[in-house]
Coordinates of C-alpha atoms and ligand atoms in Angstrom, one line a residue:
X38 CA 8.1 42.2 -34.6
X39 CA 5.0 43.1 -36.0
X40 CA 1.4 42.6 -35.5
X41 CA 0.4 38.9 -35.1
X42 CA -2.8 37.4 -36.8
X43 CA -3.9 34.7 -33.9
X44 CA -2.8 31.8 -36.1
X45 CA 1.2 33.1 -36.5
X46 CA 0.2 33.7 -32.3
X47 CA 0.2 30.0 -32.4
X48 CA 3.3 29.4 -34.7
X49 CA 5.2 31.9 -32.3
X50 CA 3.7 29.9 -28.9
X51 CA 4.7 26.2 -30.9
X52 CA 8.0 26.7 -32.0
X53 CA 9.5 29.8 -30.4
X54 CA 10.2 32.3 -33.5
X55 CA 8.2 34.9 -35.1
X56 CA 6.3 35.3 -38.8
X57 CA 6.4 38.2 -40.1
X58 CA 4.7 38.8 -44.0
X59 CA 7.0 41.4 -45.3
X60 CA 10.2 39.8 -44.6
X61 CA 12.0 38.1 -47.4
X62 CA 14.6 36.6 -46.4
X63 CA 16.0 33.4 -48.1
X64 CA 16.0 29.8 -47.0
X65 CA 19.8 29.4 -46.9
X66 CA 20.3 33.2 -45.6
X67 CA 18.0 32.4 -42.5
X68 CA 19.5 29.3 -41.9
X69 CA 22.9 31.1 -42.0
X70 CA 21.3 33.4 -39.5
X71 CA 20.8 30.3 -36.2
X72 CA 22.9 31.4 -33.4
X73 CA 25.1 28.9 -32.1
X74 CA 24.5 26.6 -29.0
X75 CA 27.7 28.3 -27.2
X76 CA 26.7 32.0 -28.3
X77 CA 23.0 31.4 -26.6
X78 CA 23.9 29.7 -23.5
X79 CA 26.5 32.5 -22.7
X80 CA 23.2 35.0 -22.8
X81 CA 22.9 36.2 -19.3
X82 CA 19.1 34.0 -19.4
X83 CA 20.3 30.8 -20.4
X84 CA 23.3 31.0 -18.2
X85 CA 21.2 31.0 -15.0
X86 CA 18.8 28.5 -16.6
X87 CA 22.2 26.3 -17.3
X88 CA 23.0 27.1 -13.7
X89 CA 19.9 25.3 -12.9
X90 CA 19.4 22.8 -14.8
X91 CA 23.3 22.0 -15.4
X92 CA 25.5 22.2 -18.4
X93 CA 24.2 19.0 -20.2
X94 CA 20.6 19.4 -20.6
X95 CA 20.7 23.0 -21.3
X96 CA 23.2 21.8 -24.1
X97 CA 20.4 19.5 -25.1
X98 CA 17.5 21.5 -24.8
X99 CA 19.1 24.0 -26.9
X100 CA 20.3 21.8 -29.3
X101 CA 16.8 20.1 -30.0
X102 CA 15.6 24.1 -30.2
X103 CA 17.8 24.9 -33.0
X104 CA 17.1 21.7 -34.8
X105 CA 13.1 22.3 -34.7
X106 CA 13.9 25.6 -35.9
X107 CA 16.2 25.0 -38.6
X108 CA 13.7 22.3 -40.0
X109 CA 10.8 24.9 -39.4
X110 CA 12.8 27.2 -41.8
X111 CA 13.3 24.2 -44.4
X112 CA 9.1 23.9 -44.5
X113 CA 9.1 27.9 -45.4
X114 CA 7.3 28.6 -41.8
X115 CA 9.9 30.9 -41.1
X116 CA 10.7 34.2 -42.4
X117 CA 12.2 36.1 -39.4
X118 CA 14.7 34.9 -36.6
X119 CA 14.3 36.6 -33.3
X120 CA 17.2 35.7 -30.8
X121 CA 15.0 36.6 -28.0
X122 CA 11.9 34.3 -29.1
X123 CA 14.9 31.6 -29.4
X124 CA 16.2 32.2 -25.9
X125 CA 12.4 32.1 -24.3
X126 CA 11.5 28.9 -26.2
X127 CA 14.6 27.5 -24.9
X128 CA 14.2 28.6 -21.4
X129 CA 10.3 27.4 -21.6
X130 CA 11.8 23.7 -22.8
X131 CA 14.3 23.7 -19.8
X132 CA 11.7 24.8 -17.2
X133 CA 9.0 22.1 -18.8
X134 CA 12.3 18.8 -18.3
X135 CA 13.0 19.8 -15.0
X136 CA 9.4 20.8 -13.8
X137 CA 6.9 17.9 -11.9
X138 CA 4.6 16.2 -14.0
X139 CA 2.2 15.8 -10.7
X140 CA 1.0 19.3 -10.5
X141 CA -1.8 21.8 -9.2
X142 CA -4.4 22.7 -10.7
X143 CA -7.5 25.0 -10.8
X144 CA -10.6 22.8 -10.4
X145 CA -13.5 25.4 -11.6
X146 CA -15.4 22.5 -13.3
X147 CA -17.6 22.8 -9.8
X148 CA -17.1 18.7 -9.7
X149 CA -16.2 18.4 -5.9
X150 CA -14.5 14.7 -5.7
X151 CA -13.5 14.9 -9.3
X152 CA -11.5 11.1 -9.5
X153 CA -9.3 12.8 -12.2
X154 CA -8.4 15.6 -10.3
X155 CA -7.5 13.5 -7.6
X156 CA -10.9 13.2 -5.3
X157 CA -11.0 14.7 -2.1
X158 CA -8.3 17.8 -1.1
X159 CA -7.1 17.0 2.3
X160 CA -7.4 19.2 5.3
X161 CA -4.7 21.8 6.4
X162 CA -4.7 20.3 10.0
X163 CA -4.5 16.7 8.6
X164 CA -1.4 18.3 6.3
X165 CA 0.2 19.5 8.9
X166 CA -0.1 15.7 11.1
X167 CA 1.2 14.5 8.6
X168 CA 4.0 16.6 7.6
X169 CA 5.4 15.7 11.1
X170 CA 5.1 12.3 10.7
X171 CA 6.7 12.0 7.4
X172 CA 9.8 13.7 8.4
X173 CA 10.9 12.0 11.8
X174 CA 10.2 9.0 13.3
X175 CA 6.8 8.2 15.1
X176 CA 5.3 4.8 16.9
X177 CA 3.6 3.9 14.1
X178 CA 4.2 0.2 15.3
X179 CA 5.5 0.6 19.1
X180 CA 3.7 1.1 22.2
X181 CA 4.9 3.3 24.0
X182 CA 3.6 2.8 27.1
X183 CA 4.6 -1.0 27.1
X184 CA 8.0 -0.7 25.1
X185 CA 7.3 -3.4 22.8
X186 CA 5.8 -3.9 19.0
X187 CA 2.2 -2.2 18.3
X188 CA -0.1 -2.1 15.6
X189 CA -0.5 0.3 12.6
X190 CA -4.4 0.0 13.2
X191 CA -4.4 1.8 16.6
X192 CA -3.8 5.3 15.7
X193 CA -7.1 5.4 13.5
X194 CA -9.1 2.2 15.3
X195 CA -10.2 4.3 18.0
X196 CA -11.6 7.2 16.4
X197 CA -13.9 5.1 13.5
X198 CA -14.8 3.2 16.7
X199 CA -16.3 6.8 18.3
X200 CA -17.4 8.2 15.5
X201 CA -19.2 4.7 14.0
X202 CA -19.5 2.7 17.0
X203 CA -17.6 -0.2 15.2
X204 CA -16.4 -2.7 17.2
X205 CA -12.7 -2.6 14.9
X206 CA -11.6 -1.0 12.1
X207 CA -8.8 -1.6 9.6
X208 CA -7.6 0.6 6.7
X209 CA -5.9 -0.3 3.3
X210 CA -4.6 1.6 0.2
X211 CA -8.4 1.8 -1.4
X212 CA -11.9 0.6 -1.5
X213 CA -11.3 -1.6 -3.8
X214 CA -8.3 -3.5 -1.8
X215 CA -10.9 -3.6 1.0
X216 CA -13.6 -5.6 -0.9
X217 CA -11.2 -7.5 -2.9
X218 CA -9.5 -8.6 1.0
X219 CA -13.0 -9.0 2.7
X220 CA -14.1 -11.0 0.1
X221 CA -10.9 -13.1 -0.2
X222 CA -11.2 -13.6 4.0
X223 CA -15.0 -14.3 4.0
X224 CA -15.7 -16.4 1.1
X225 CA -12.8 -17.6 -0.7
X226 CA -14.2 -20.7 -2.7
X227 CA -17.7 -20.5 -1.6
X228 CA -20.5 -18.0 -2.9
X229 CA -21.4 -14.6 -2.2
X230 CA -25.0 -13.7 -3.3
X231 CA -25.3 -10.1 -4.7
X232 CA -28.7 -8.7 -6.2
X233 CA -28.7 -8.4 -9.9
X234 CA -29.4 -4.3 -9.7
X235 CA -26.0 -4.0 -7.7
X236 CA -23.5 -5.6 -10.2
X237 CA -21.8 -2.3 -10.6
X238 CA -18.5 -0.8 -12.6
X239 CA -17.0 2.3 -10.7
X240 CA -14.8 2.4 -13.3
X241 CA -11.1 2.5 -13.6
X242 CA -12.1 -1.8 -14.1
X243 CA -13.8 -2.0 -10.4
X244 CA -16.6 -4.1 -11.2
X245 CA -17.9 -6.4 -8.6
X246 CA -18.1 -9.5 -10.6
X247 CA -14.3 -9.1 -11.4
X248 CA -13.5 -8.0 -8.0
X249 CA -15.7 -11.6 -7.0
X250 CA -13.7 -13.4 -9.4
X251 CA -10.2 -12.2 -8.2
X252 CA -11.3 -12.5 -4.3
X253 CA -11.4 -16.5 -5.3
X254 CA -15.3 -16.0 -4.3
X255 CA -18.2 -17.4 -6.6
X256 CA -21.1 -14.8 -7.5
X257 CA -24.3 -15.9 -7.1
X258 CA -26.5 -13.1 -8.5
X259 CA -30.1 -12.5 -7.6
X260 CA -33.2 -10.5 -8.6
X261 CA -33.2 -8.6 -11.6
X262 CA -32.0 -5.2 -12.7
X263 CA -35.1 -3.2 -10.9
X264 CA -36.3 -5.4 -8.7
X265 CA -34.9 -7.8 -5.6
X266 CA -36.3 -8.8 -2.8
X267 CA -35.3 -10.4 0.6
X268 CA -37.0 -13.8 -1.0
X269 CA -34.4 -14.0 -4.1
X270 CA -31.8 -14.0 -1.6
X271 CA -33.1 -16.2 0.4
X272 CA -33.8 -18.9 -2.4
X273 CA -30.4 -19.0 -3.5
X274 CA -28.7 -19.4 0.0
X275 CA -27.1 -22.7 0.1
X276 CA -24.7 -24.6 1.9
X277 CA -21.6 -23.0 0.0
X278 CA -22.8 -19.4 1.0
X279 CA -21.2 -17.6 3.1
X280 CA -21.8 -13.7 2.5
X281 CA -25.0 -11.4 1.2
X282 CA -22.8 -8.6 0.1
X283 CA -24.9 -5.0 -0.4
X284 CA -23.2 -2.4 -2.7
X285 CA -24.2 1.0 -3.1
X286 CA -25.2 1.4 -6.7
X287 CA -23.0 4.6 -6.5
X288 CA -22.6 6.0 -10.3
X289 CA -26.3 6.0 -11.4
X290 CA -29.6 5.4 -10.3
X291 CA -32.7 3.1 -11.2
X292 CA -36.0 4.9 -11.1
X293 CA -39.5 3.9 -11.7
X294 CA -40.5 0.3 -10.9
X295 CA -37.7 -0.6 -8.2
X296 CA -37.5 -2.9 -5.3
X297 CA -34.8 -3.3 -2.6
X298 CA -35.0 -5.0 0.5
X299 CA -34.1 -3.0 3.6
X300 CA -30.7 -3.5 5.4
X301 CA -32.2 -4.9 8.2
X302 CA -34.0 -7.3 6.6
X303 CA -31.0 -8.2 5.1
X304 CA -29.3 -8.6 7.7
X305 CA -32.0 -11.0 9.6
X306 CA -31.5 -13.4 6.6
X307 CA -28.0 -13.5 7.0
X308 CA -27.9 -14.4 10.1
X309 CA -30.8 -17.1 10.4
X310 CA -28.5 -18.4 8.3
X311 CA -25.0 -17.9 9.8
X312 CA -24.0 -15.7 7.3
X313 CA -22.4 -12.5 7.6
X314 CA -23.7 -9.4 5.6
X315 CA -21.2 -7.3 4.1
X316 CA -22.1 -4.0 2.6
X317 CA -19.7 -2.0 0.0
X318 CA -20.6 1.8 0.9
X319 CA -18.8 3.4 -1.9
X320 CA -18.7 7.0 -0.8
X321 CA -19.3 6.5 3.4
X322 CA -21.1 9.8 3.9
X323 CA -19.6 10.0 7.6
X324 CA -22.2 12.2 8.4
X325 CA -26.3 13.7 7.7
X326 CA -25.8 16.0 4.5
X327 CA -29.6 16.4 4.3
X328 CA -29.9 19.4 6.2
X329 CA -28.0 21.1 3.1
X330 CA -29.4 19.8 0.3
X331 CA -28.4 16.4 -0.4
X332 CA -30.2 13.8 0.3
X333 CA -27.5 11.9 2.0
X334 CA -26.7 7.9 1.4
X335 CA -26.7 5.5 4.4
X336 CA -24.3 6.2 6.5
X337 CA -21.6 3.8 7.8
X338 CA -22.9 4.2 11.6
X339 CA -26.5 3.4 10.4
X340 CA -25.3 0.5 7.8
X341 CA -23.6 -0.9 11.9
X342 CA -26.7 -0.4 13.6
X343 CA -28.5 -1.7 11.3
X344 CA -26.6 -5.0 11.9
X345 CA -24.1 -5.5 9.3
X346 CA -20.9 -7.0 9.9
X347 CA -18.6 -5.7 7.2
X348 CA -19.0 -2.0 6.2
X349 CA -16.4 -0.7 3.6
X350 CA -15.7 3.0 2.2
X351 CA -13.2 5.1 0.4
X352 CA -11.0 7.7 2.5
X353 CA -11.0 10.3 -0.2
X354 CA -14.8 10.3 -0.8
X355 CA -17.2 11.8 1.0
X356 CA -15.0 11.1 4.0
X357 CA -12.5 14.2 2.6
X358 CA -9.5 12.6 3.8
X359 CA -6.8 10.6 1.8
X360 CA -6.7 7.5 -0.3
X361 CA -8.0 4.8 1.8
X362 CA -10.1 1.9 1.6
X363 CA -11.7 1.6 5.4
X364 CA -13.2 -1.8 6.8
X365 CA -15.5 -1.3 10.0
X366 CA -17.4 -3.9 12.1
X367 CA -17.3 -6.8 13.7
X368 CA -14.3 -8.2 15.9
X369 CA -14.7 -11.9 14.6
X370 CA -14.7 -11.0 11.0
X371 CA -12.3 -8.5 10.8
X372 CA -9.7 -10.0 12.8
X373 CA -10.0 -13.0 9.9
X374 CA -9.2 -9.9 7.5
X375 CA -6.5 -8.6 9.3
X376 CA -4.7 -12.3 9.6
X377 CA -5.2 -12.4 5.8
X378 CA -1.6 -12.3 4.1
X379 CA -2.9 -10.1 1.3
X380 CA -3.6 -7.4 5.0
X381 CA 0.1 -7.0 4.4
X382 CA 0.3 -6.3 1.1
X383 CA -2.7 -3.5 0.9
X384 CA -1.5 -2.1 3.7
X385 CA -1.4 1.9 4.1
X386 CA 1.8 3.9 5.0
X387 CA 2.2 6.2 7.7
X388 CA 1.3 9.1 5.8
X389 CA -2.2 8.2 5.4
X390 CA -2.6 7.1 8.7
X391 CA -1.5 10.4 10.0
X392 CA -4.0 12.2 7.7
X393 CA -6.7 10.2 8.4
X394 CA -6.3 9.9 11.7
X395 CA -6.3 14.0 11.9
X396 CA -9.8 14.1 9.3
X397 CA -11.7 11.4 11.6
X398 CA -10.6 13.5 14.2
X399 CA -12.2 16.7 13.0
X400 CA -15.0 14.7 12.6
X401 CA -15.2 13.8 16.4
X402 CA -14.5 17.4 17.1
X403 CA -17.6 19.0 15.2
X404 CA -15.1 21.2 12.7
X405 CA -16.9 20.1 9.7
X406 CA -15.7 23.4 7.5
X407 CA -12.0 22.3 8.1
X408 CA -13.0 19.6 6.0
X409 CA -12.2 20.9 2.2
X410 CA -15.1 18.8 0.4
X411 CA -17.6 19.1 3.4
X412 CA -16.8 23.0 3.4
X413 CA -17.4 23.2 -0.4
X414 CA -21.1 20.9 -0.3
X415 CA -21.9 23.1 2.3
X416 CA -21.3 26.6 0.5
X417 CA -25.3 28.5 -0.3
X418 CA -25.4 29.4 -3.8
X419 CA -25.4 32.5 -2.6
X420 CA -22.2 32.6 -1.0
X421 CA -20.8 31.8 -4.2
X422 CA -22.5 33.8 -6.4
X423 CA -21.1 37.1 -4.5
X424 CA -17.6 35.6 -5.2
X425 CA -18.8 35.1 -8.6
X426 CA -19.7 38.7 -9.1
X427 CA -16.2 39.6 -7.7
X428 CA -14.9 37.7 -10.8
X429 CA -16.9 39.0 -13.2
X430 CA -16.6 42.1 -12.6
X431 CA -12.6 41.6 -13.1
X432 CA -13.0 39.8 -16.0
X433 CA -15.0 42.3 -17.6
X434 CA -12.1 44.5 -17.1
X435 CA -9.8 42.5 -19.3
X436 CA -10.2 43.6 -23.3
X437 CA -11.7 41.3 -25.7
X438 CA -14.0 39.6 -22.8
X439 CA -17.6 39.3 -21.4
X440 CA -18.5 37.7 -18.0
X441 CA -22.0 37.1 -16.7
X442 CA -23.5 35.3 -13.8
X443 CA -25.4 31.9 -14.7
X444 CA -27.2 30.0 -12.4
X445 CA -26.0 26.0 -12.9
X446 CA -25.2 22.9 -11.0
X447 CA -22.1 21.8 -9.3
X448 CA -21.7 17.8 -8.5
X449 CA -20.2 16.3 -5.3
X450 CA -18.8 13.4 -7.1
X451 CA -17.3 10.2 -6.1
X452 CA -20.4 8.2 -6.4
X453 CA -21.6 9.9 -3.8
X454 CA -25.1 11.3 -5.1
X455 CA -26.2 10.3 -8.6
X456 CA -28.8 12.2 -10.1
X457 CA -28.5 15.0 -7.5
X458 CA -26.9 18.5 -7.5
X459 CA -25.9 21.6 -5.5
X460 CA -27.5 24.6 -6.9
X461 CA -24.7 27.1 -7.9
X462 CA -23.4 30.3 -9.8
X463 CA -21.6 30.2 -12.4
X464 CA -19.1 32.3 -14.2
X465 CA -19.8 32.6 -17.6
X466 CA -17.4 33.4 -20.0
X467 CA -17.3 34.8 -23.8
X468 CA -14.4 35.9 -25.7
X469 CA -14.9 38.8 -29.0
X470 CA -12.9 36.8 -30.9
X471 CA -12.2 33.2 -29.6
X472 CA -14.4 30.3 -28.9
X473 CA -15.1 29.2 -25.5
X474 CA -13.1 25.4 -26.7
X475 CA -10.4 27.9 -27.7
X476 CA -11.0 29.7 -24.3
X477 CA -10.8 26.1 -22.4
X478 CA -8.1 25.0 -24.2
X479 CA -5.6 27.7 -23.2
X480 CA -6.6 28.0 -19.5
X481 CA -5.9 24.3 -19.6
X482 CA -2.6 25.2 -21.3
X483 CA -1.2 27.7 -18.2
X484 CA 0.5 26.6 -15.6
X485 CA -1.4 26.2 -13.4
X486 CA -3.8 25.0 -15.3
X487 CA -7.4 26.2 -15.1
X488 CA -10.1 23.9 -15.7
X489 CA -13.8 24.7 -16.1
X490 CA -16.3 23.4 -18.3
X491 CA -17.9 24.7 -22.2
X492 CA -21.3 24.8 -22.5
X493 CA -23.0 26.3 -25.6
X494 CA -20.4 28.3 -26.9
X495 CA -19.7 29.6 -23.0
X496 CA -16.3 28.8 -20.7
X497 CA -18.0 28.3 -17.5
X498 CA -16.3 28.9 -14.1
X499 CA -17.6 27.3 -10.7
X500 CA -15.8 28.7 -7.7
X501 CA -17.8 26.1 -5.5
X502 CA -14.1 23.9 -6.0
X503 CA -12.3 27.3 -6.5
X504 CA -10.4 28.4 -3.1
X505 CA -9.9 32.4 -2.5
X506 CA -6.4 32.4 -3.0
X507 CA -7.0 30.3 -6.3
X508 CA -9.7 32.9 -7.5
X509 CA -7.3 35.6 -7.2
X510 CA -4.8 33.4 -9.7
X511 CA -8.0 33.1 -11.9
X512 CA -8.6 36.8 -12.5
X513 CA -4.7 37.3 -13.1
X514 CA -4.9 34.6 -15.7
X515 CA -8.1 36.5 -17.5
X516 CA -5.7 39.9 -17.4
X517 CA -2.9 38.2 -19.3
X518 CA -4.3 36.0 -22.0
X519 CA -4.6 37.3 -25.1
X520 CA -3.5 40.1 -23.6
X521 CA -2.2 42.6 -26.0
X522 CA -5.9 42.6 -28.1
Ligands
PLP805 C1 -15.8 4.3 -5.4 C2 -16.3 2.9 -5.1 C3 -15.4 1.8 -4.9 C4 -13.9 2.0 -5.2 O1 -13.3 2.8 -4.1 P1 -11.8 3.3 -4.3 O2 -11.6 3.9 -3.0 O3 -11.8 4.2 -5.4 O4 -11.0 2.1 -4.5 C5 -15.9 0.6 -4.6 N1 -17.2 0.4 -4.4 C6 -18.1 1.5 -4.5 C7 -19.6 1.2 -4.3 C8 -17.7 2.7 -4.8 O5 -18.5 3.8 -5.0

């Protein structure tokens, strides 16, 4: 083999053979040169991969090698055949048709709920609960103490009703499920007034007029974009109202001339009128971030005390916890929701439950930092930035690459915080002879993958979402790309 320009690099990484210039050989004499399927597989390699994998996909996976190959020789992109490059192209097909497509990855973008990424990493306690409950049995529905039926709702009811003072809880699979089945309970063919400024998209298609619209409610919409007040709604209560729904304007943020009525106010209304007011949190910061930085939302406890009858949240927001949509308030109203037949069908398993139930828990127990997405808000700049140094100087080590500290922003996420940010350091990458989109593109390429983020010609790495164990696998990563320039 000899030395490989960076583009015959990606030939060789594609298709599993080698260019090399001063070879000559023929068309037909390369072709004449494939090794059979049968000669291959009885390499001492392939015959553990066949092991593995069994006889008849390492048949096909070899097959489709050869075939790539043989038509990659037709084109003229081939003037060498290594039997080793073969066999590792081969065994990299075989290990890709078996592997998970759900897998880990790096999350350097510094984007702590990052929706794609799969929000909120749970707790290792919460793991652990439920771990145990996923492998035996457990009273999910059976108490115990009276040897009958229970309810799914006990094992988290209690601890929202500590840590919120709600007089119930329920959970379902999302957010979205739990407006969609408060709506459908409350208001089904009657109106629900919502201001003008909180017709939001969360995206992935959650936008509250659709979400209206499915629930069977009618939208009655208020105010303008900027500016509603407690009068709009009051004007356009009628005898087919039934709820003033609040939603947290989560994904961006109206500045300059604005006007919003308080909750409380809010609340008054409502119930002058006998109307219940229902507020979609979003996010549910569970606790007061402001001490570190943010400027926290309203809180579900406060949204409670403040009155409100029907508070809903995600569990893998703010929260940290697992997929959930979570319903708090009221008895009366929420024991409509959970007689709804649609209760059934959004319905969480006991996997969540048992995760929950162990985050809510830490909660109650003071042990924020256990919490993965509470730990990483609450990480100082400078705490990460003498990580950051650690990786620098490592990636400095590796040929071909510069590293430098730059100060940036990470982002909590979820529709948590628009328009704010947690001060941060980043690692700053440059590469003598690649790109930084280059640079991105082949970290996203490993396994695991590593994600960060290119700004002006500069991979940038935030270890705000980057654990210690992780960071290790990111400097090993720097030491073998591109390794042998
Ligand atoms: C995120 C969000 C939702 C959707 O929550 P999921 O848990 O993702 O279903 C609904 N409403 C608001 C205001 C949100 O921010």
């Amino acid at each position: 083999m000899g030395m490989l320009t960076s583009s015959s690099r990606c030939v060789e990484m594609a298709n599993g053979y080698t260019m090399e210039s001063s070879s000559s050989q023929s068309v037909a004499g390369l072709l004449r040169l494939i090794p059979a399927v049968d000669e291959l597989l009885n390499r001492p390699g392939l015959r553990d991969m066949e092991k593995r994998v069994g006889h008849r996909l390492a048949v096909e996976v070899t097959r489709n090698v050869l075939r790539a190959l043989r038509d990659n020789i037709s084109r003229g992109t081939v003037a060498e055949i290594s039997t080793e490059a073969v066999e590792a192209e081969i065994l990299k097909e075989a290990e890709a048709e078996i592997g998970f497509s759900l897998q880990p990855v790096i999350n350097a973008t510094g984007v702590i709920l990052h929706t794609n990424l799969g929000r909120a990493p749970i707790a290792r306690e919460a793991l652990e609960h439920l771990v145990e409950a996923a492998a035996g049995y457990s009273n999910l529905e059976y108490d115990l103490e009276r040897g009958e039926r229970g309810k799914r709702d006990v094992h988290t009811e209690r601890l929202f009703r500590s840590l919120l003072g709600a007089e119930q809880a329920l959970v379902v699979n999302n957010n979205a499920a739990a407006v969609l089945l408060a709506l459908n309970t409350l208001a089904e063919g009657a109106e629900v007034i919502v201001s003008r400024g909180e017709l939001i998209e969360i995206g992935g298609s959650f936008r509250i007029p659709d979400v209206c619209a499915k629930s069977g409610a009618v939208l009655r919409e208020v105010g303008t974009t900027n500016r509603t007040r407690a009068g709009d709604y009051a004007a356009a209560i009628n005898e087919r109202t039934r709820v003033l729904l609040r939603v947290h304007p989560s994904n961006f943020r109206v500045v300059g001339f604005t006007e919003r009525p308080a909750l409380e106010e809010l609340v008054d209304l409502a119930h002058r009128h006998n109307l219940l007011l229902m507020e979609d949190l979003g996010s549910g910061c569970l606790i007061d971030l402001s001490l570190k930085g943010v400027r926290g939302e309203l809180p579900a406890g406060l949204s409670l005390q403040a009155g409100a009858d029907v508070v809903t949240f995600s569990g893998d927001k703010l929260l940290g916890g697992p997929q959930a949509g979570i319903l708090v308030g009221k008895r009366e109203p929420l024991e409509r929701i959970r007689k709804n037949p649609m209760f059934r069908a959004l319905r969480v398993d006991k996997l969540t439950i048992a995760a929950l139930e162990m985050t809510v828990s830490l909660y109650l127990q003071g042990r924020l930092d256990s919490i993965p997405a509470l730990r990483m808000i609450r990480l100082s700049k400078e705490q990460i930035a003498a990580r950051a140094g650690r990786l620098v100087e490592k990636i400095s080590a590796c040929p071909g690459f510069t590293a430098t500290l730059r100060d940036g922003q990470s982002v909590i996420g979820g529709g948590s915080t628009p328009g704010q940010t947690l001060e941060t350091s980043l690692v700053a990458v440059r590469h003598r002879q690649h790109s930084a989109t280059r640079l991105e593109e082949n970290f996203r390429l490993r396994k695991p993958a590593i994600l960060g983020r290119v700004e002006q010609d500069e991979f940038l790495l935030d270890l705000r979402t980057v654990s210690e164990n992780e960071e290790e696998k990111i400097a090993q990563a720097f030491n073998k790309l591109f390794g042998n320039q």
